[in-house]
XYZ file of C-alpha atoms in Angstrom:
286
model
C 54.304 -80.879 60.315
C 53.126 -81.212 56.714
C 56.216 -81.677 54.524
C 54.367 -79.988 51.643
C 54.555 -76.747 53.634
C 58.340 -77.068 53.850
C 58.652 -77.914 50.154
C 56.599 -74.837 49.302
C 58.684 -72.672 51.631
C 61.931 -73.845 49.999
C 60.580 -73.253 46.496
C 59.469 -69.707 47.324
C 62.884 -69.094 48.918
C 64.595 -70.370 45.761
C 62.480 -68.483 43.214
C 61.808 -65.348 45.318
C 58.405 -65.321 43.624
C 55.035 -66.798 44.607
C 53.877 -67.131 41.003
C 57.016 -68.956 39.820
C 56.932 -71.222 42.861
C 53.297 -72.032 42.069
C 54.198 -72.962 38.463
C 57.076 -75.183 39.571
C 54.920 -76.945 42.172
C 51.875 -77.214 39.861
C 49.763 -75.218 42.309
C 47.755 -72.035 42.156
C 49.349 -68.869 43.479
C 46.726 -68.658 46.195
C 47.548 -72.221 47.319
C 51.238 -71.307 47.649
C 50.345 -68.172 49.607
C 48.015 -70.174 51.867
C 50.712 -72.781 52.606
C 53.244 -70.101 53.542
C 50.693 -68.465 55.849
C 50.010 -71.875 57.415
C 53.699 -72.419 58.092
C 54.076 -68.911 59.488
C 51.078 -69.587 61.744
C 52.648 -72.787 63.070
C 55.984 -71.065 63.747
C 54.514 -67.778 64.935
C 56.847 -65.658 62.792
C 56.870 -64.099 59.325
C 59.153 -65.957 56.949
C 59.087 -63.537 54.005
C 59.046 -59.801 53.416
C 56.340 -59.371 50.803
C 57.457 -56.346 48.803
C 56.188 -55.696 45.293
C 58.118 -57.940 42.863
C 60.651 -58.547 45.618
C 60.000 -61.490 47.944
C 62.858 -61.791 50.454
C 63.271 -64.133 53.452
C 63.161 -62.450 56.827
C 65.980 -63.250 59.303
C 63.690 -65.957 60.683
C 63.148 -67.232 57.134
C 66.901 -67.410 56.532
C 67.332 -69.466 59.694
C 64.465 -71.719 58.668
C 66.123 -72.686 55.362
C 68.632 -75.086 56.876
C 66.045 -76.627 59.199
C 63.569 -77.168 56.351
C 66.201 -78.887 54.204
C 67.278 -81.052 57.144
C 63.716 -82.160 57.930
C 62.978 -83.060 54.304
C 66.286 -84.914 53.915
C 65.632 -86.881 57.089
C 62.070 -87.677 56.014
C 63.208 -88.888 52.583
C 65.909 -91.006 54.192
C 63.368 -92.489 56.614
C 60.965 -93.425 53.813
C 63.758 -94.999 51.778
C 65.120 -96.922 54.758
C 61.681 -98.364 55.554
C 61.112 -99.463 51.948
C 64.623 -100.880 51.674
C 64.279 -102.764 54.966
C 61.149 -104.410 53.609
C 63.237 -105.486 50.602
C 66.088 -106.663 52.894
C 68.431 -104.059 51.402
C 70.760 -101.375 52.791
C 70.968 -97.795 51.558
C 74.293 -95.974 51.578
C 74.472 -92.221 50.973
C 77.654 -90.917 49.340
C 78.190 -87.257 48.474
C 81.033 -85.274 46.954
C 81.807 -81.859 45.538
C 81.034 -81.106 41.872
C 84.637 -81.358 40.687
C 85.195 -84.709 42.364
C 82.160 -86.308 40.731
C 82.809 -84.820 37.296
C 86.504 -85.517 37.133
C 87.056 -88.681 39.166
C 84.234 -90.570 40.837
C 81.631 -90.873 38.114
C 83.445 -93.695 36.233
C 83.737 -95.655 39.469
C 80.063 -95.980 40.295
C 79.911 -99.223 38.324
C 82.465 -101.037 40.537
C 80.491 -99.926 43.600
C 77.256 -101.161 42.073
C 78.805 -104.508 41.128
C 80.680 -105.198 44.378
C 78.258 -103.860 47.004
C 75.767 -106.697 46.921
C 72.434 -105.823 48.542
C 73.300 -102.142 48.876
C 71.249 -99.339 47.331
C 73.371 -96.259 46.644
C 72.254 -92.655 46.898
C 74.761 -90.211 45.374
C 74.612 -86.419 45.476
C 76.703 -83.450 44.391
C 76.863 -81.093 47.374
C 78.809 -78.100 48.632
C 81.268 -78.568 51.488
C 79.004 -76.751 53.950
C 75.981 -78.924 53.108
C 78.039 -82.119 53.378
C 79.324 -81.021 56.781
C 75.801 -80.265 57.983
C 74.485 -83.608 56.742
C 77.354 -85.437 58.447
C 76.481 -83.702 61.695
C 72.812 -84.615 61.207
C 73.846 -88.231 60.417
C 71.888 -88.114 57.149
C 75.092 -88.646 55.092
C 77.239 -91.780 55.333
C 80.341 -90.769 53.340
C 81.513 -87.275 52.350
C 84.250 -87.105 49.723
C 86.156 -83.836 49.402
C 89.518 -82.108 49.026
C 89.126 -80.242 52.322
C 87.442 -82.668 54.752
C 85.371 -81.351 57.653
C 87.239 -80.878 60.922
C 84.889 -82.584 63.356
C 85.841 -84.501 66.493
C 85.742 -88.312 66.130
C 85.166 -88.077 62.356
C 87.201 -90.724 60.529
C 89.231 -89.551 57.497
C 90.696 -91.795 54.796
C 92.878 -90.605 51.911
C 91.487 -92.040 48.685
C 93.747 -90.585 46.018
C 96.151 -87.836 45.029
C 94.861 -85.672 42.209
C 97.258 -84.173 39.690
C 96.137 -80.752 38.403
C 97.884 -79.561 35.243
C 97.819 -76.172 33.520
C 96.563 -76.766 29.980
C 95.802 -74.455 27.076
C 94.407 -74.699 23.578
C 97.651 -73.306 22.095
C 100.774 -75.327 21.295
C 104.231 -74.432 22.717
C 102.791 -71.864 25.116
C 104.975 -71.035 28.112
C 103.865 -69.699 31.467
C 104.852 -66.098 30.697
C 102.715 -66.120 27.536
C 99.493 -67.044 29.341
C 98.848 -63.348 29.998
C 97.740 -63.042 26.361
C 94.945 -65.650 26.553
C 91.825 -66.067 28.719
C 92.361 -67.740 32.084
C 89.640 -69.807 33.745
C 90.072 -70.289 37.502
C 88.574 -73.477 38.858
C 87.862 -73.794 42.572
C 90.067 -76.624 43.805
C 89.884 -75.725 47.489
C 91.935 -73.906 50.088
C 95.323 -75.590 49.559
C 95.127 -74.997 45.812
C 94.289 -71.317 46.303
C 97.317 -70.853 48.566
C 99.730 -72.461 46.071
C 98.078 -70.584 43.218
C 98.567 -67.231 44.976
C 102.207 -67.995 45.796
C 103.458 -69.501 42.541
C 101.217 -68.267 39.723
C 101.036 -64.486 40.089
C 101.851 -64.152 36.386
C 98.509 -65.609 35.329
C 95.995 -62.986 34.140
C 92.789 -62.119 35.955
C 90.265 -64.897 35.278
C 87.577 -64.292 32.683
C 85.608 -67.027 34.437
C 85.509 -68.386 37.980
C 83.814 -71.768 38.289
C 83.393 -74.662 40.687
C 83.016 -77.072 37.756
C 86.016 -78.622 35.986
C 83.725 -79.742 33.174
C 82.461 -76.201 32.652
C 86.052 -74.890 32.504
C 87.009 -77.577 29.992
C 84.017 -76.799 27.781
C 84.834 -73.077 27.919
C 88.407 -73.673 26.728
C 87.288 -76.024 23.950
C 84.766 -73.450 22.710
C 86.567 -70.158 23.377
C 90.231 -70.941 23.976
C 92.263 -70.159 27.076
C 93.945 -72.039 29.897
C 93.039 -73.581 33.256
C 94.221 -76.007 35.891
C 92.379 -79.251 35.199
C 92.754 -82.881 36.358
C 95.241 -84.814 34.270
C 92.848 -87.765 34.026
C 90.139 -85.488 32.624
C 92.265 -83.821 29.941
C 94.357 -86.858 28.978
C 92.281 -87.674 25.842
C 92.550 -84.040 24.668
C 96.312 -84.011 25.223
C 96.629 -87.250 23.269
C 94.741 -85.945 20.219
C 96.465 -82.509 20.400
C 93.302 -80.578 21.173
C 94.900 -79.275 24.376
C 98.537 -78.804 25.374
C 100.491 -78.554 28.607
C 101.700 -75.036 29.398
C 105.513 -75.108 29.542
C 107.157 -74.116 32.818
C 103.982 -74.585 34.889
C 104.406 -76.920 37.844
C 101.575 -79.310 38.537
C 99.529 -78.856 41.711
C 98.474 -81.957 43.621
C 95.424 -82.307 45.861
C 94.388 -85.181 48.082
C 90.886 -86.630 48.004
C 89.505 -87.730 51.386
C 86.529 -89.758 52.516
C 84.963 -88.741 55.833
C 82.543 -90.834 57.908
C 81.426 -91.571 61.463
C 82.958 -94.827 62.770
C 79.924 -95.512 64.996
C 77.597 -95.636 61.973
C 75.378 -98.749 61.949
C 76.322 -99.233 58.284
C 80.054 -99.194 59.081
C 80.753 -102.534 57.365
C 79.355 -101.214 54.097
C 81.054 -97.834 54.516
C 84.456 -99.468 54.956
C 83.849 -101.756 51.983
C 82.848 -98.762 49.834
C 85.971 -96.845 50.810
C 88.153 -99.882 50.154
C 86.651 -100.245 46.661
C 87.168 -96.557 45.890
C 90.714 -96.496 47.221
C 91.644 -99.636 45.270
C 89.965 -98.484 42.063
C 91.344 -94.955 42.182
C 94.856 -96.193 42.938
C 94.946 -97.988 39.593
C 94.990 -94.651 37.757
C 96.973 -91.465 38.250
C 94.348 -88.800 38.765
């Protein structure tokens, strides 16, 4: 299997356009079309419905998406492992959801880099479903999330407890008064959504739903409004009176977990990584 065929397939799937895929891959449109036909010939099925100005994956094409991503991820991991082995180094793959990287983990990459001697880190921002799939495929060493995958024999370690606070750009605002300002709802996972539905029915309909805490913060700073954001993220803005705590709003806490397979050949490095993260994160209230 030529990996270029899979890369082309994924790009056409993403852009829904042969011409745009060709531009992004620095190929001619005919070359992209030829590669897709090659892949379809190998598989014996059509992968796309070629309607005018409307390229859509067939059911077979939809099923192929996950397999194509898995093959390319495995191939990249294999190439990196071979190169690293020649350099007598170990690669560790750590992934987390967007909010976890933006709000908590990003400042702690330096301790990992400094303390994991001889280890090359690969870090990615991934959705929960992709992390679960990569754990199953054994192409991911550590998945960090609020709602860890429920897989048999998967080891779970609590890293930290995150404190989410309702903040607004207006001073002396109470919970009842939030109905008069924009509300931005950040996706903090299943447990948060349950508490939110039970205790915060007075909040207005969101003007923005987002999976990014940083995007919600930027929206409030530019347009005003309120949102549940990590205390560690908004602390500087509370200190300089750019943002304010909403009175009468209880904080919502969420736990951050690390998930990994205990039979992983890199277990020593996985456990050391988790120990560093747990120790570092415990020094601050997040």
